């Protein structure tokens, strides 16, 4: 279906959230058709004692504002991706970033599963549709999605899936799952 000049273009906004070092910047970079905007800075002494780097000791940078990417689905239909900062000291930005979002991907790392609780709580409290995508890191134990659902105490309707955010095809499945879930929730709310 081609975009007719009389039709309004449609832009969908999707957030990518989760704990520090979970792969938000990587997901946005893997799927974006443009070179993503990144606001990464080198970890500094200021973060010592503030930022929890257990399990991600090799991480040398952090997102201090957001990541931004774009995907054109077809003429007149564009998806904008906003990666949120994962560290608590930057959470003040979340309200601005989430304004007008269709939904959110909450990335989880089973080595640091509790790090995704603040993201889940944020979207649950605001009624924002979200899914949980478990980023399967090399060398990390693999867990079934249902086991992750139980550990996170998620409602049965919240999709949980395994992914590798370094792979474009995997990132695409994550985003499609979110859009389908958000549309399902919207349809149910309209009944």
mmCIF file with all atom_site columns, C-alpha atoms in Angstrom:
data_model
loop_
_atom_site.group_PDB
_atom_site.id
_atom_site.type_symbol
_atom_site.label_atom_id
_atom_site.label_alt_id
_atom_site.label_comp_id
_atom_site.label_asym_id
_atom_site.label_entity_id
_atom_site.label_seq_id
_atom_site.pdbx_PDB_ins_code
_atom_site.Cartn_x
_atom_site.Cartn_y
_atom_site.Cartn_z
_atom_site.occupancy
_atom_site.B_iso_or_equiv
_atom_site.pdbx_formal_charge
_atom_site.auth_seq_id
_atom_site.auth_comp_id
_atom_site.auth_asym_id
_atom_site.auth_atom_id
_atom_site.pdbx_PDB_model_num
ATOM 1   C CA . UNK A 1 1   ? 0.000   0.000   0.000  1.00 0.00 ? 1   UNK A CA 1
ATOM 2   C CA . UNK A 1 2   ? 1.535   3.291   -1.072 1.00 0.00 ? 2   UNK A CA 1
ATOM 3   C CA . UNK A 1 3   ? 1.307   6.480   0.906  1.00 0.00 ? 3   UNK A CA 1
ATOM 4   C CA . UNK A 1 4   ? -1.253  8.817   -0.623 1.00 0.00 ? 4   UNK A CA 1
ATOM 5   C CA . UNK A 1 5   ? -0.312  12.518  -0.440 1.00 0.00 ? 5   UNK A CA 1
ATOM 6   C CA . UNK A 1 6   ? -3.653  13.317  1.230  1.00 0.00 ? 6   UNK A CA 1
ATOM 7   C CA . UNK A 1 7   ? -2.953  10.871  4.089  1.00 0.00 ? 7   UNK A CA 1
ATOM 8   C CA . UNK A 1 8   ? -1.186  12.004  7.217  1.00 0.00 ? 8   UNK A CA 1
ATOM 9   C CA . UNK A 1 9   ? 2.156   10.309  7.779  1.00 0.00 ? 9   UNK A CA 1
ATOM 10  C CA . UNK A 1 10  ? 2.250   8.019   10.818 1.00 0.00 ? 10  UNK A CA 1
ATOM 11  C CA . UNK A 1 11  ? 5.142   7.881   13.256 1.00 0.00 ? 11  UNK A CA 1
ATOM 12  C CA . UNK A 1 12  ? 5.320   5.240   15.969 1.00 0.00 ? 12  UNK A CA 1
ATOM 13  C CA . UNK A 1 13  ? 7.490   5.803   19.014 1.00 0.00 ? 13  UNK A CA 1
ATOM 14  C CA . UNK A 1 14  ? 8.989   2.824   20.821 1.00 0.00 ? 14  UNK A CA 1
ATOM 15  C CA . UNK A 1 15  ? 11.115  2.894   23.953 1.00 0.00 ? 15  UNK A CA 1
ATOM 16  C CA . UNK A 1 16  ? 13.931  0.478   24.688 1.00 0.00 ? 16  UNK A CA 1
ATOM 17  C CA . UNK A 1 17  ? 14.508  0.263   28.436 1.00 0.00 ? 17  UNK A CA 1
ATOM 18  C CA . UNK A 1 18  ? 16.251  -1.929  30.979 1.00 0.00 ? 18  UNK A CA 1
ATOM 19  C CA . UNK A 1 19  ? 19.155  -1.973  33.364 1.00 0.00 ? 19  UNK A CA 1
ATOM 20  C CA . UNK A 1 20  ? 22.690  -0.754  32.931 1.00 0.00 ? 20  UNK A CA 1
ATOM 21  C CA . UNK A 1 21  ? 24.645  -2.718  30.314 1.00 0.00 ? 21  UNK A CA 1
ATOM 22  C CA . UNK A 1 22  ? 21.706  -4.830  29.110 1.00 0.00 ? 22  UNK A CA 1
ATOM 23  C CA . UNK A 1 23  ? 22.033  -3.968  25.397 1.00 0.00 ? 23  UNK A CA 1
ATOM 24  C CA . UNK A 1 24  ? 19.707  -1.034  24.746 1.00 0.00 ? 24  UNK A CA 1
ATOM 25  C CA . UNK A 1 25  ? 22.240  0.882   22.646 1.00 0.00 ? 25  UNK A CA 1
ATOM 26  C CA . UNK A 1 26  ? 23.135  -2.313  20.789 1.00 0.00 ? 26  UNK A CA 1
ATOM 27  C CA . UNK A 1 27  ? 19.491  -3.070  19.930 1.00 0.00 ? 27  UNK A CA 1
ATOM 28  C CA . UNK A 1 28  ? 18.876  0.425   18.574 1.00 0.00 ? 28  UNK A CA 1
ATOM 29  C CA . UNK A 1 29  ? 22.086  0.240   16.529 1.00 0.00 ? 29  UNK A CA 1
ATOM 30  C CA . UNK A 1 30  ? 21.322  -3.223  15.164 1.00 0.00 ? 30  UNK A CA 1
ATOM 31  C CA . UNK A 1 31  ? 17.935  -2.307  13.706 1.00 0.00 ? 31  UNK A CA 1
ATOM 32  C CA . UNK A 1 32  ? 18.131  1.405   12.872 1.00 0.00 ? 32  UNK A CA 1
ATOM 33  C CA . UNK A 1 33  ? 18.315  2.318   9.188  1.00 0.00 ? 33  UNK A CA 1
ATOM 34  C CA . UNK A 1 34  ? 20.227  5.461   10.055 1.00 0.00 ? 34  UNK A CA 1
ATOM 35  C CA . UNK A 1 35  ? 23.398  5.806   12.043 1.00 0.00 ? 35  UNK A CA 1
ATOM 36  C CA . UNK A 1 36  ? 21.899  6.036   15.528 1.00 0.00 ? 36  UNK A CA 1
ATOM 37  C CA . UNK A 1 37  ? 22.263  9.076   17.667 1.00 0.00 ? 37  UNK A CA 1
ATOM 38  C CA . UNK A 1 38  ? 24.108  7.994   20.781 1.00 0.00 ? 38  UNK A CA 1
ATOM 39  C CA . UNK A 1 39  ? 24.820  9.968   23.913 1.00 0.00 ? 39  UNK A CA 1
ATOM 40  C CA . UNK A 1 40  ? 27.431  7.652   25.348 1.00 0.00 ? 40  UNK A CA 1
ATOM 41  C CA . UNK A 1 41  ? 30.133  8.850   27.646 1.00 0.00 ? 41  UNK A CA 1
ATOM 42  C CA . UNK A 1 42  ? 33.094  7.068   29.141 1.00 0.00 ? 42  UNK A CA 1
ATOM 43  C CA . UNK A 1 43  ? 32.434  5.754   32.643 1.00 0.00 ? 43  UNK A CA 1
ATOM 44  C CA . UNK A 1 44  ? 34.176  8.060   35.075 1.00 0.00 ? 44  UNK A CA 1
ATOM 45  C CA . UNK A 1 45  ? 35.249  8.151   38.679 1.00 0.00 ? 45  UNK A CA 1
ATOM 46  C CA . UNK A 1 46  ? 31.960  9.929   39.477 1.00 0.00 ? 46  UNK A CA 1
ATOM 47  C CA . UNK A 1 47  ? 30.121  6.657   38.918 1.00 0.00 ? 47  UNK A CA 1
ATOM 48  C CA . UNK A 1 48  ? 32.260  4.668   41.367 1.00 0.00 ? 48  UNK A CA 1
ATOM 49  C CA . UNK A 1 49  ? 30.053  3.657   44.270 1.00 0.00 ? 49  UNK A CA 1
ATOM 50  C CA . UNK A 1 50  ? 26.977  4.943   42.422 1.00 0.00 ? 50  UNK A CA 1
ATOM 51  C CA . UNK A 1 51  ? 26.772  2.702   39.348 1.00 0.00 ? 51  UNK A CA 1
ATOM 52  C CA . UNK A 1 52  ? 26.543  -1.050  39.884 1.00 0.00 ? 52  UNK A CA 1
ATOM 53  C CA . UNK A 1 53  ? 28.918  -2.640  37.372 1.00 0.00 ? 53  UNK A CA 1
ATOM 54  C CA . UNK A 1 54  ? 28.792  -6.168  38.843 1.00 0.00 ? 54  UNK A CA 1
ATOM 55  C CA . UNK A 1 55  ? 28.375  -8.552  35.927 1.00 0.00 ? 55  UNK A CA 1
ATOM 56  C CA . UNK A 1 56  ? 29.316  -5.923  33.339 1.00 0.00 ? 56  UNK A CA 1
ATOM 57  C CA . UNK A 1 57  ? 32.826  -5.094  34.480 1.00 0.00 ? 57  UNK A CA 1
ATOM 58  C CA . UNK A 1 58  ? 34.048  -4.815  30.883 1.00 0.00 ? 58  UNK A CA 1
ATOM 59  C CA . UNK A 1 59  ? 31.631  -1.982  30.087 1.00 0.00 ? 59  UNK A CA 1
ATOM 60  C CA . UNK A 1 60  ? 33.496  1.293   29.533 1.00 0.00 ? 60  UNK A CA 1
ATOM 61  C CA . UNK A 1 61  ? 30.727  3.662   28.362 1.00 0.00 ? 61  UNK A CA 1
ATOM 62  C CA . UNK A 1 62  ? 27.177  4.524   29.373 1.00 0.00 ? 62  UNK A CA 1
ATOM 63  C CA . UNK A 1 63  ? 24.206  6.290   27.802 1.00 0.00 ? 63  UNK A CA 1
ATOM 64  C CA . UNK A 1 64  ? 23.674  9.603   29.575 1.00 0.00 ? 64  UNK A CA 1
ATOM 65  C CA . UNK A 1 65  ? 20.592  10.870  27.728 1.00 0.00 ? 65  UNK A CA 1
ATOM 66  C CA . UNK A 1 66  ? 19.188  8.527   25.066 1.00 0.00 ? 66  UNK A CA 1
ATOM 67  C CA . UNK A 1 67  ? 19.815  6.545   21.948 1.00 0.00 ? 67  UNK A CA 1
ATOM 68  C CA . UNK A 1 68  ? 17.780  7.356   18.854 1.00 0.00 ? 68  UNK A CA 1
ATOM 69  C CA . UNK A 1 69  ? 17.157  5.314   15.726 1.00 0.00 ? 69  UNK A CA 1
ATOM 70  C CA . UNK A 1 70  ? 14.665  5.176   12.875 1.00 0.00 ? 70  UNK A CA 1
ATOM 71  C CA . UNK A 1 71  ? 13.041  2.461   10.784 1.00 0.00 ? 71  UNK A CA 1
ATOM 72  C CA . UNK A 1 72  ? 10.963  3.254   7.703  1.00 0.00 ? 72  UNK A CA 1
ATOM 73  C CA . UNK A 1 73  ? 8.295   0.576   7.313  1.00 0.00 ? 73  UNK A CA 1
ATOM 74  C CA . UNK A 1 74  ? 6.888   2.096   4.126  1.00 0.00 ? 74  UNK A CA 1
ATOM 75  C CA . UNK A 1 75  ? 6.314   5.559   2.764  1.00 0.00 ? 75  UNK A CA 1
ATOM 76  C CA . UNK A 1 76  ? 4.326   7.447   5.375  1.00 0.00 ? 76  UNK A CA 1
ATOM 77  C CA . UNK A 1 77  ? 4.999   4.956   8.217  1.00 0.00 ? 77  UNK A CA 1
ATOM 78  C CA . UNK A 1 78  ? 8.090   5.386   10.362 1.00 0.00 ? 78  UNK A CA 1
ATOM 79  C CA . UNK A 1 79  ? 9.156   3.881   13.699 1.00 0.00 ? 79  UNK A CA 1
ATOM 80  C CA . UNK A 1 80  ? 11.304  5.965   16.007 1.00 0.00 ? 80  UNK A CA 1
ATOM 81  C CA . UNK A 1 81  ? 13.319  4.122   18.637 1.00 0.00 ? 81  UNK A CA 1
ATOM 82  C CA . UNK A 1 82  ? 14.382  5.784   21.871 1.00 0.00 ? 82  UNK A CA 1
ATOM 83  C CA . UNK A 1 83  ? 16.812  3.940   24.110 1.00 0.00 ? 83  UNK A CA 1
ATOM 84  C CA . UNK A 1 84  ? 16.511  5.105   27.698 1.00 0.00 ? 84  UNK A CA 1
ATOM 85  C CA . UNK A 1 85  ? 19.459  5.565   30.037 1.00 0.00 ? 85  UNK A CA 1
ATOM 86  C CA . UNK A 1 86  ? 19.788  2.544   32.318 1.00 0.00 ? 86  UNK A CA 1
ATOM 87  C CA . UNK A 1 87  ? 21.371  4.086   35.361 1.00 0.00 ? 87  UNK A CA 1
ATOM 88  C CA . UNK A 1 88  ? 19.184  5.387   38.172 1.00 0.00 ? 88  UNK A CA 1
ATOM 89  C CA . UNK A 1 89  ? 20.822  8.806   38.191 1.00 0.00 ? 89  UNK A CA 1
ATOM 90  C CA . UNK A 1 90  ? 19.484  9.436   34.649 1.00 0.00 ? 90  UNK A CA 1
ATOM 91  C CA . UNK A 1 91  ? 15.919  8.197   35.200 1.00 0.00 ? 91  UNK A CA 1
ATOM 92  C CA . UNK A 1 92  ? 14.582  11.743  35.440 1.00 0.00 ? 92  UNK A CA 1
ATOM 93  C CA . UNK A 1 93  ? 14.566  11.726  31.623 1.00 0.00 ? 93  UNK A CA 1
ATOM 94  C CA . UNK A 1 94  ? 12.165  8.817   31.298 1.00 0.00 ? 94  UNK A CA 1
ATOM 95  C CA . UNK A 1 95  ? 8.960   10.887  31.573 1.00 0.00 ? 95  UNK A CA 1
ATOM 96  C CA . UNK A 1 96  ? 10.008  13.042  28.620 1.00 0.00 ? 96  UNK A CA 1
ATOM 97  C CA . UNK A 1 97  ? 11.197  10.107  26.547 1.00 0.00 ? 97  UNK A CA 1
ATOM 98  C CA . UNK A 1 98  ? 8.061   8.049   27.176 1.00 0.00 ? 98  UNK A CA 1
ATOM 99  C CA . UNK A 1 99  ? 5.606   10.780  26.216 1.00 0.00 ? 99  UNK A CA 1
ATOM 100 C CA . UNK A 1 100 ? 3.545   9.528   23.260 1.00 0.00 ? 100 UNK A CA 1
ATOM 101 C CA . UNK A 1 101 ? 5.173   6.096   23.091 1.00 0.00 ? 101 UNK A CA 1
ATOM 102 C CA . UNK A 1 102 ? 3.231   3.187   21.602 1.00 0.00 ? 102 UNK A CA 1
ATOM 103 C CA . UNK A 1 103 ? 5.008   0.860   24.001 1.00 0.00 ? 103 UNK A CA 1
ATOM 104 C CA . UNK A 1 104 ? 8.314   -0.327  25.365 1.00 0.00 ? 104 UNK A CA 1
ATOM 105 C CA . UNK A 1 105 ? 10.767  -3.169  25.136 1.00 0.00 ? 105 UNK A CA 1
ATOM 106 C CA . UNK A 1 106 ? 12.209  -4.003  28.537 1.00 0.00 ? 106 UNK A CA 1
ATOM 107 C CA . UNK A 1 107 ? 15.529  -5.741  27.970 1.00 0.00 ? 107 UNK A CA 1
ATOM 108 C CA . UNK A 1 108 ? 16.573  -8.217  30.625 1.00 0.00 ? 108 UNK A CA 1
ATOM 109 C CA . UNK A 1 109 ? 19.864  -9.898  31.446 1.00 0.00 ? 109 UNK A CA 1
ATOM 110 C CA . UNK A 1 110 ? 19.404  -13.095 33.464 1.00 0.00 ? 110 UNK A CA 1
ATOM 111 C CA . UNK A 1 111 ? 22.746  -12.457 35.178 1.00 0.00 ? 111 UNK A CA 1
ATOM 112 C CA . UNK A 1 112 ? 21.277  -9.237  36.599 1.00 0.00 ? 112 UNK A CA 1
ATOM 113 C CA . UNK A 1 113 ? 17.545  -9.882  36.364 1.00 0.00 ? 113 UNK A CA 1
ATOM 114 C CA . UNK A 1 114 ? 16.561  -7.512  39.165 1.00 0.00 ? 114 UNK A CA 1
ATOM 115 C CA . UNK A 1 115 ? 17.943  -4.597  37.128 1.00 0.00 ? 115 UNK A CA 1
ATOM 116 C CA . UNK A 1 116 ? 14.839  -4.649  34.918 1.00 0.00 ? 116 UNK A CA 1
ATOM 117 C CA . UNK A 1 117 ? 12.353  -4.284  37.823 1.00 0.00 ? 117 UNK A CA 1
ATOM 118 C CA . UNK A 1 118 ? 12.412  -0.451  37.748 1.00 0.00 ? 118 UNK A CA 1
ATOM 119 C CA . UNK A 1 119 ? 11.572  -0.464  34.013 1.00 0.00 ? 119 UNK A CA 1
ATOM 120 C CA . UNK A 1 120 ? 8.752   -2.959  34.496 1.00 0.00 ? 120 UNK A CA 1
ATOM 121 C CA . UNK A 1 121 ? 7.361   -0.968  37.433 1.00 0.00 ? 121 UNK A CA 1
ATOM 122 C CA . UNK A 1 122 ? 7.552   2.271   35.439 1.00 0.00 ? 122 UNK A CA 1
ATOM 123 C CA . UNK A 1 123 ? 5.533   0.929   32.501 1.00 0.00 ? 123 UNK A CA 1
ATOM 124 C CA . UNK A 1 124 ? 3.062   -1.003  34.658 1.00 0.00 ? 124 UNK A CA 1
ATOM 125 C CA . UNK A 1 125 ? 2.295   2.118   36.721 1.00 0.00 ? 125 UNK A CA 1
ATOM 126 C CA . UNK A 1 126 ? 1.659   4.165   33.585 1.00 0.00 ? 126 UNK A CA 1
ATOM 127 C CA . UNK A 1 127 ? -0.325  1.513   31.726 1.00 0.00 ? 127 UNK A CA 1
ATOM 128 C CA . UNK A 1 128 ? 2.207   1.515   28.876 1.00 0.00 ? 128 UNK A CA 1
ATOM 129 C CA . UNK A 1 129 ? 2.219   -1.702  26.853 1.00 0.00 ? 129 UNK A CA 1
ATOM 130 C CA . UNK A 1 130 ? 5.545   -3.488  27.205 1.00 0.00 ? 130 UNK A CA 1
ATOM 131 C CA . UNK A 1 131 ? 7.241   -6.784  26.525 1.00 0.00 ? 131 UNK A CA 1
ATOM 132 C CA . UNK A 1 132 ? 10.291  -8.357  28.139 1.00 0.00 ? 132 UNK A CA 1
ATOM 133 C CA . UNK A 1 133 ? 13.087  -9.421  25.810 1.00 0.00 ? 133 UNK A CA 1
ATOM 134 C CA . UNK A 1 134 ? 15.812  -11.488 27.461 1.00 0.00 ? 134 UNK A CA 1
ATOM 135 C CA . UNK A 1 135 ? 19.123  -10.633 25.816 1.00 0.00 ? 135 UNK A CA 1
ATOM 136 C CA . UNK A 1 136 ? 21.030  -13.926 25.663 1.00 0.00 ? 136 UNK A CA 1
ATOM 137 C CA . UNK A 1 137 ? 24.607  -12.963 26.414 1.00 0.00 ? 137 UNK A CA 1
ATOM 138 C CA . UNK A 1 138 ? 27.448  -15.284 25.451 1.00 0.00 ? 138 UNK A CA 1
ATOM 139 C CA . UNK A 1 139 ? 28.325  -17.531 28.387 1.00 0.00 ? 139 UNK A CA 1
ATOM 140 C CA . UNK A 1 140 ? 25.208  -16.657 30.406 1.00 0.00 ? 140 UNK A CA 1
ATOM 141 C CA . UNK A 1 141 ? 22.842  -19.374 31.583 1.00 0.00 ? 141 UNK A CA 1
ATOM 142 C CA . UNK A 1 142 ? 19.750  -19.722 29.382 1.00 0.00 ? 142 UNK A CA 1
ATOM 143 C CA . UNK A 1 143 ? 16.325  -19.736 30.987 1.00 0.00 ? 143 UNK A CA 1
ATOM 144 C CA . UNK A 1 144 ? 12.953  -20.487 29.485 1.00 0.00 ? 144 UNK A CA 1
ATOM 145 C CA . UNK A 1 145 ? 10.728  -17.439 28.924 1.00 0.00 ? 145 UNK A CA 1
ATOM 146 C CA . UNK A 1 146 ? 8.126   -18.824 31.322 1.00 0.00 ? 146 UNK A CA 1
ATOM 147 C CA . UNK A 1 147 ? 10.746  -19.125 34.071 1.00 0.00 ? 147 UNK A CA 1
ATOM 148 C CA . UNK A 1 148 ? 11.711  -15.482 33.498 1.00 0.00 ? 148 UNK A CA 1
ATOM 149 C CA . UNK A 1 149 ? 8.018   -14.503 33.632 1.00 0.00 ? 149 UNK A CA 1
ATOM 150 C CA . UNK A 1 150 ? 7.674   -16.205 37.009 1.00 0.00 ? 150 UNK A CA 1
ATOM 151 C CA . UNK A 1 151 ? 10.881  -14.643 38.356 1.00 0.00 ? 151 UNK A CA 1
ATOM 152 C CA . UNK A 1 152 ? 9.695   -11.173 37.309 1.00 0.00 ? 152 UNK A CA 1
ATOM 153 C CA . UNK A 1 153 ? 6.108   -11.781 38.514 1.00 0.00 ? 153 UNK A CA 1
ATOM 154 C CA . UNK A 1 154 ? 4.688   -10.653 35.163 1.00 0.00 ? 154 UNK A CA 1
ATOM 155 C CA . UNK A 1 155 ? 1.055   -10.841 34.147 1.00 0.00 ? 155 UNK A CA 1
ATOM 156 C CA . UNK A 1 156 ? 0.356   -13.769 31.815 1.00 0.00 ? 156 UNK A CA 1
ATOM 157 C CA . UNK A 1 157 ? -0.451  -11.441 28.896 1.00 0.00 ? 157 UNK A CA 1
ATOM 158 C CA . UNK A 1 158 ? 2.994   -9.757  28.886 1.00 0.00 ? 158 UNK A CA 1
ATOM 159 C CA . UNK A 1 159 ? 5.076   -11.397 26.143 1.00 0.00 ? 159 UNK A CA 1
ATOM 160 C CA . UNK A 1 160 ? 8.518   -12.682 27.170 1.00 0.00 ? 160 UNK A CA 1
ATOM 161 C CA . UNK A 1 161 ? 10.980  -13.777 24.510 1.00 0.00 ? 161 UNK A CA 1
ATOM 162 C CA . UNK A 1 162 ? 14.648  -14.617 24.108 1.00 0.00 ? 162 UNK A CA 1
ATOM 163 C CA . UNK A 1 163 ? 16.772  -12.543 21.756 1.00 0.00 ? 163 UNK A CA 1
ATOM 164 C CA . UNK A 1 164 ? 20.251  -11.550 20.685 1.00 0.00 ? 164 UNK A CA 1
ATOM 165 C CA . UNK A 1 165 ? 20.115  -7.784  20.206 1.00 0.00 ? 165 UNK A CA 1
ATOM 166 C CA . UNK A 1 166 ? 23.314  -7.827  18.145 1.00 0.00 ? 166 UNK A CA 1
ATOM 167 C CA . UNK A 1 167 ? 21.384  -9.515  15.336 1.00 0.00 ? 167 UNK A CA 1
ATOM 168 C CA . UNK A 1 168 ? 19.085  -7.382  13.203 1.00 0.00 ? 168 UNK A CA 1
ATOM 169 C CA . UNK A 1 169 ? 16.655  -10.258 12.622 1.00 0.00 ? 169 UNK A CA 1
ATOM 170 C CA . UNK A 1 170 ? 16.348  -10.884 16.351 1.00 0.00 ? 170 UNK A CA 1
ATOM 171 C CA . UNK A 1 171 ? 15.815  -7.176  17.075 1.00 0.00 ? 171 UNK A CA 1
ATOM 172 C CA . UNK A 1 172 ? 13.110  -7.138  14.393 1.00 0.00 ? 172 UNK A CA 1
ATOM 173 C CA . UNK A 1 173 ? 11.239  -10.012 16.080 1.00 0.00 ? 173 UNK A CA 1
ATOM 174 C CA . UNK A 1 174 ? 11.387  -8.109  19.375 1.00 0.00 ? 174 UNK A CA 1
ATOM 175 C CA . UNK A 1 175 ? 9.886   -4.949  17.847 1.00 0.00 ? 175 UNK A CA 1
ATOM 176 C CA . UNK A 1 176 ? 7.192   -6.831  15.918 1.00 0.00 ? 176 UNK A CA 1
ATOM 177 C CA . UNK A 1 177 ? 6.210   -8.646  19.123 1.00 0.00 ? 177 UNK A CA 1
ATOM 178 C CA . UNK A 1 178 ? 5.877   -5.315  20.934 1.00 0.00 ? 178 UNK A CA 1
ATOM 179 C CA . UNK A 1 179 ? 3.737   -3.725  18.201 1.00 0.00 ? 179 UNK A CA 1
ATOM 180 C CA . UNK A 1 180 ? 1.448   -6.779  18.058 1.00 0.00 ? 180 UNK A CA 1
ATOM 181 C CA . UNK A 1 181 ? 1.105   -6.724  21.854 1.00 0.00 ? 181 UNK A CA 1
ATOM 182 C CA . UNK A 1 182 ? 0.361   -2.979  21.940 1.00 0.00 ? 182 UNK A CA 1
ATOM 183 C CA . UNK A 1 183 ? -2.282  -3.336  19.213 1.00 0.00 ? 183 UNK A CA 1
ATOM 184 C CA . UNK A 1 184 ? -3.863  -6.258  21.071 1.00 0.00 ? 184 UNK A CA 1
ATOM 185 C CA . UNK A 1 185 ? -4.039  -4.161  24.267 1.00 0.00 ? 185 UNK A CA 1
ATOM 186 C CA . UNK A 1 186 ? -5.481  -1.176  22.399 1.00 0.00 ? 186 UNK A CA 1
ATOM 187 C CA . UNK A 1 187 ? -8.121  -3.338  20.748 1.00 0.00 ? 187 UNK A CA 1
ATOM 188 C CA . UNK A 1 188 ? -9.080  -4.912  24.080 1.00 0.00 ? 188 UNK A CA 1
ATOM 189 C CA . UNK A 1 189 ? -9.343  -1.484  25.735 1.00 0.00 ? 189 UNK A CA 1
ATOM 190 C CA . UNK A 1 190 ? -11.697 -0.245  23.008 1.00 0.00 ? 190 UNK A CA 1
ATOM 191 C CA . UNK A 1 191 ? -14.194 -3.077  23.556 1.00 0.00 ? 191 UNK A CA 1
#
